[in-house]
XYZ file of N, CA and C in Angstrom:
237
model
N -2.171 18.163 -13.790
C -3.125 16.984 -13.054
C -3.706 15.634 -12.673
N -4.795 16.093 -13.894
C -6.067 14.980 -14.071
C -5.286 13.844 -14.576
N -3.499 13.692 -15.593
C -3.627 12.484 -15.920
C -2.553 12.421 -14.912
N -1.536 13.365 -13.864
C -1.428 11.801 -12.965
C -2.846 10.999 -11.789
N -3.462 12.501 -11.746
C -5.155 10.959 -10.377
C -5.256 9.824 -11.802
N -5.415 10.255 -12.809
C -5.681 9.548 -13.863
C -4.871 7.974 -13.698
N -3.388 8.172 -13.770
C -2.524 6.762 -12.905
C -2.242 6.520 -12.531
N -2.691 7.225 -10.938
C -2.376 7.056 -9.006
C -3.340 5.903 -9.114
N -4.885 6.797 -10.448
C -7.017 5.747 -9.854
C -5.850 4.076 -10.686
N -5.670 4.943 -11.336
C -5.231 2.831 -12.870
C -4.403 2.425 -11.795
N -3.465 2.324 -11.217
C -1.926 1.959 -10.368
C -2.490 1.343 -9.807
N -4.734 2.032 -9.094
C -4.801 0.867 -7.821
C -6.008 0.452 -8.363
N -6.609 0.652 -9.742
C -7.246 -0.971 -9.854
C -6.257 -0.971 -10.657
N -5.823 -1.656 -10.510
C -4.475 -3.231 -11.116
C -4.453 -3.450 -9.786
N -4.064 -2.810 -8.723
C -3.330 -3.358 -8.143
C -5.018 -3.751 -7.022
N -5.861 -3.919 -6.825
C -7.069 -3.568 -6.595
C -7.421 -5.319 -7.136
N -6.522 -5.552 -8.168
C -6.998 -6.799 -9.341
C -5.730 -7.774 -8.269
N -5.199 -7.043 -7.674
C -4.038 -8.378 -8.282
C -4.213 -8.717 -6.887
N -5.010 -7.879 -5.387
C -4.777 -8.403 -4.030
C -5.937 -10.039 -4.248
N -7.310 -9.747 -5.042
C -7.426 -10.356 -5.671
C -7.121 -11.867 -5.275
N -6.638 -11.833 -6.987
C -6.303 -12.886 -7.150
C -6.070 -14.099 -6.101
N -6.503 -15.529 -5.660
C -6.592 -16.106 -5.562
C -4.895 -16.457 -4.806
N -4.125 -16.176 -5.645
C -2.918 -17.252 -5.530
C -2.079 -15.858 -4.582
N -2.734 -14.659 -4.796
C -1.072 -13.368 -3.996
C -1.137 -13.567 -2.546
N -0.149 -13.024 -2.834
C 0.382 -13.862 -1.263
C 0.434 -12.341 0.010
N -0.108 -12.484 0.685
C 0.415 -11.422 2.231
C 1.259 -11.197 2.183
N 2.242 -12.387 2.309
C 2.710 -12.698 3.643
C 3.964 -11.531 2.815
N 5.182 -12.433 1.385
C 5.020 -11.757 0.309
C 5.637 -10.482 0.102
N 4.736 -9.889 -0.564
C 4.201 -8.576 -0.341
C 4.590 -7.156 0.683
N 3.991 -8.327 1.974
C 4.155 -7.762 3.174
C 6.552 -7.471 3.515
N 6.902 -8.490 3.231
C 8.534 -8.965 3.418
C 8.158 -8.012 2.230
N 8.479 -7.733 1.283
C 9.074 -7.120 0.423
C 8.612 -5.340 0.275
N 7.754 -4.731 0.255
C 7.570 -3.755 0.838
C 8.605 -3.145 1.775
N 8.243 -4.189 3.700
C 9.394 -3.695 3.810
C 11.468 -3.698 3.892
N 11.527 -5.086 2.640
C 12.588 -4.845 2.168
C 12.500 -3.572 1.641
N 12.101 -3.295 0.793
C 12.239 -2.649 -0.180
C 11.360 -0.911 -0.538
N 11.607 -0.885 1.490
C 11.266 -0.104 1.863
C 10.006 1.222 2.008
N 9.012 0.845 1.275
C 8.212 1.400 0.942
C 6.584 0.631 1.973
N 6.997 0.910 2.507
C 5.922 0.256 3.782
C 4.913 1.669 4.122
N 5.521 2.842 3.575
C 5.060 3.867 3.879
C 3.933 3.923 3.517
N 4.056 3.587 1.889
C 4.093 3.224 0.630
C 3.263 2.847 0.669
N 3.321 1.903 0.529
C 2.240 -0.052 1.000
C 1.035 0.456 1.670
N 1.234 0.528 2.687
C 0.272 1.045 3.541
C -1.204 1.606 3.272
N -0.107 2.755 2.743
C -1.259 3.932 2.054
C -2.287 3.777 1.397
N -1.125 2.784 0.131
C -2.517 2.470 -1.260
C -3.056 1.690 0.093
N -2.816 -0.235 0.368
C -3.923 -0.513 0.407
C -4.963 0.256 1.265
N -4.485 1.561 2.447
C -5.738 2.238 2.905
C -6.210 2.151 2.225
N -5.999 3.174 1.108
C -7.055 3.467 0.153
C -7.658 2.609 -0.776
N -7.592 1.797 -1.050
C -7.988 0.874 -1.492
C -9.346 0.271 -0.775
N -8.746 0.211 0.744
C -9.846 -0.378 1.205
C -11.373 0.372 1.491
N -10.825 1.834 1.712
C -11.956 2.976 1.505
C -12.537 3.296 0.018
N -11.550 2.699 -1.015
C -12.462 3.957 -2.035
C -13.316 2.076 -2.761
N -12.364 1.132 -2.179
C -13.479 0.107 -3.585
C -13.528 -0.475 -2.857
N -12.465 -1.159 -0.891
C -13.839 -2.048 -0.594
C -13.635 -3.281 -0.937
N -12.002 -2.699 -1.153
C -11.436 -4.201 -0.688
C -11.336 -5.208 0.877
N -10.857 -5.988 1.159
C -10.804 -6.537 2.127
C -8.761 -6.828 2.291
N -8.100 -6.133 2.911
C -6.952 -6.583 3.262
C -6.876 -6.662 4.724
N -6.272 -8.108 4.907
C -5.983 -8.126 6.523
C -5.590 -7.240 6.792
N -6.019 -7.373 8.023
C -5.930 -5.733 9.460
C -4.186 -6.727 9.429
N -3.450 -7.953 10.014
C -2.112 -8.104 10.335
C -1.525 -7.548 8.700
N -1.723 -7.268 8.617
C -0.494 -7.070 7.097
C -0.520 -4.978 6.998
N -1.922 -4.539 7.306
C -1.812 -3.101 8.088
C -1.162 -2.816 8.774
N -1.615 -3.919 10.028
C -0.385 -3.634 11.123
C 1.276 -3.589 11.024
N 1.612 -4.671 10.560
C 2.554 -4.760 10.089
C 2.997 -4.048 9.061
N 2.750 -3.360 8.052
C 3.526 -2.495 7.001
C 3.090 -0.718 7.506
N 2.514 -0.935 9.046
C 2.299 1.194 9.767
C 3.820 1.119 9.145
N 3.620 2.359 9.144
C 4.277 3.267 9.062
C 4.934 3.685 10.820
N 5.989 4.103 11.092
C 6.339 4.637 11.863
C 5.918 5.545 12.183
N 6.279 6.542 13.018
C 5.924 7.984 13.985
C 6.442 8.665 12.879
N 8.502 8.358 12.140
C 9.004 9.484 12.266
C 9.202 9.135 9.913
N 8.661 7.468 10.434
C 7.948 7.319 9.090
C 6.462 8.639 8.215
N 5.772 8.353 9.158
C 4.643 9.274 8.454
C 5.470 11.201 8.356
N 6.373 10.618 9.836
C 6.589 12.541 9.854
C 7.608 13.199 8.012
N 8.319 12.087 7.889
C 8.588 12.104 6.632
C 8.038 12.204 5.611
N 6.869 11.521 4.675
C 5.879 11.291 4.409
C 5.429 13.427 4.018
N 5.694 13.100 5.621
C 4.338 14.355 5.809
C 5.287 15.834 4.835
N 6.143 15.106 5.543
C 6.715 16.057 5.289
C 7.693 16.603 3.091
N 7.352 15.005 3.297
C 7.922 15.660 1.436
C 6.898 15.049 1.008
N 5.572 14.857 1.100
C 4.384 15.337 0.265
C 3.986 13.870 0.684
C-alpha cells in the first residue's frame, strides 16, 4: 500500500509540474481526457492538485471534464 501511495503522489507531482509549464495547453488536456475516456480520472487528479498543492486549475477546464452522474456512480462502484 505504501508503494502505491508513493507512486500516486509522484504522479500528482509530475502532473503539477506539467500543468505549470508555460506551454501547457489546457484545451488539449481537456480534449484528450474526453477522447481517451479519462474525464473522471483527470477531473479527480486536477481537483487533488488544487487541494493538496494549490495548483491553479481553470474553472472552465474543471467544468468541461466534470464527470456525469453516471460516471460518478461507476467510479464509486469500481473504486
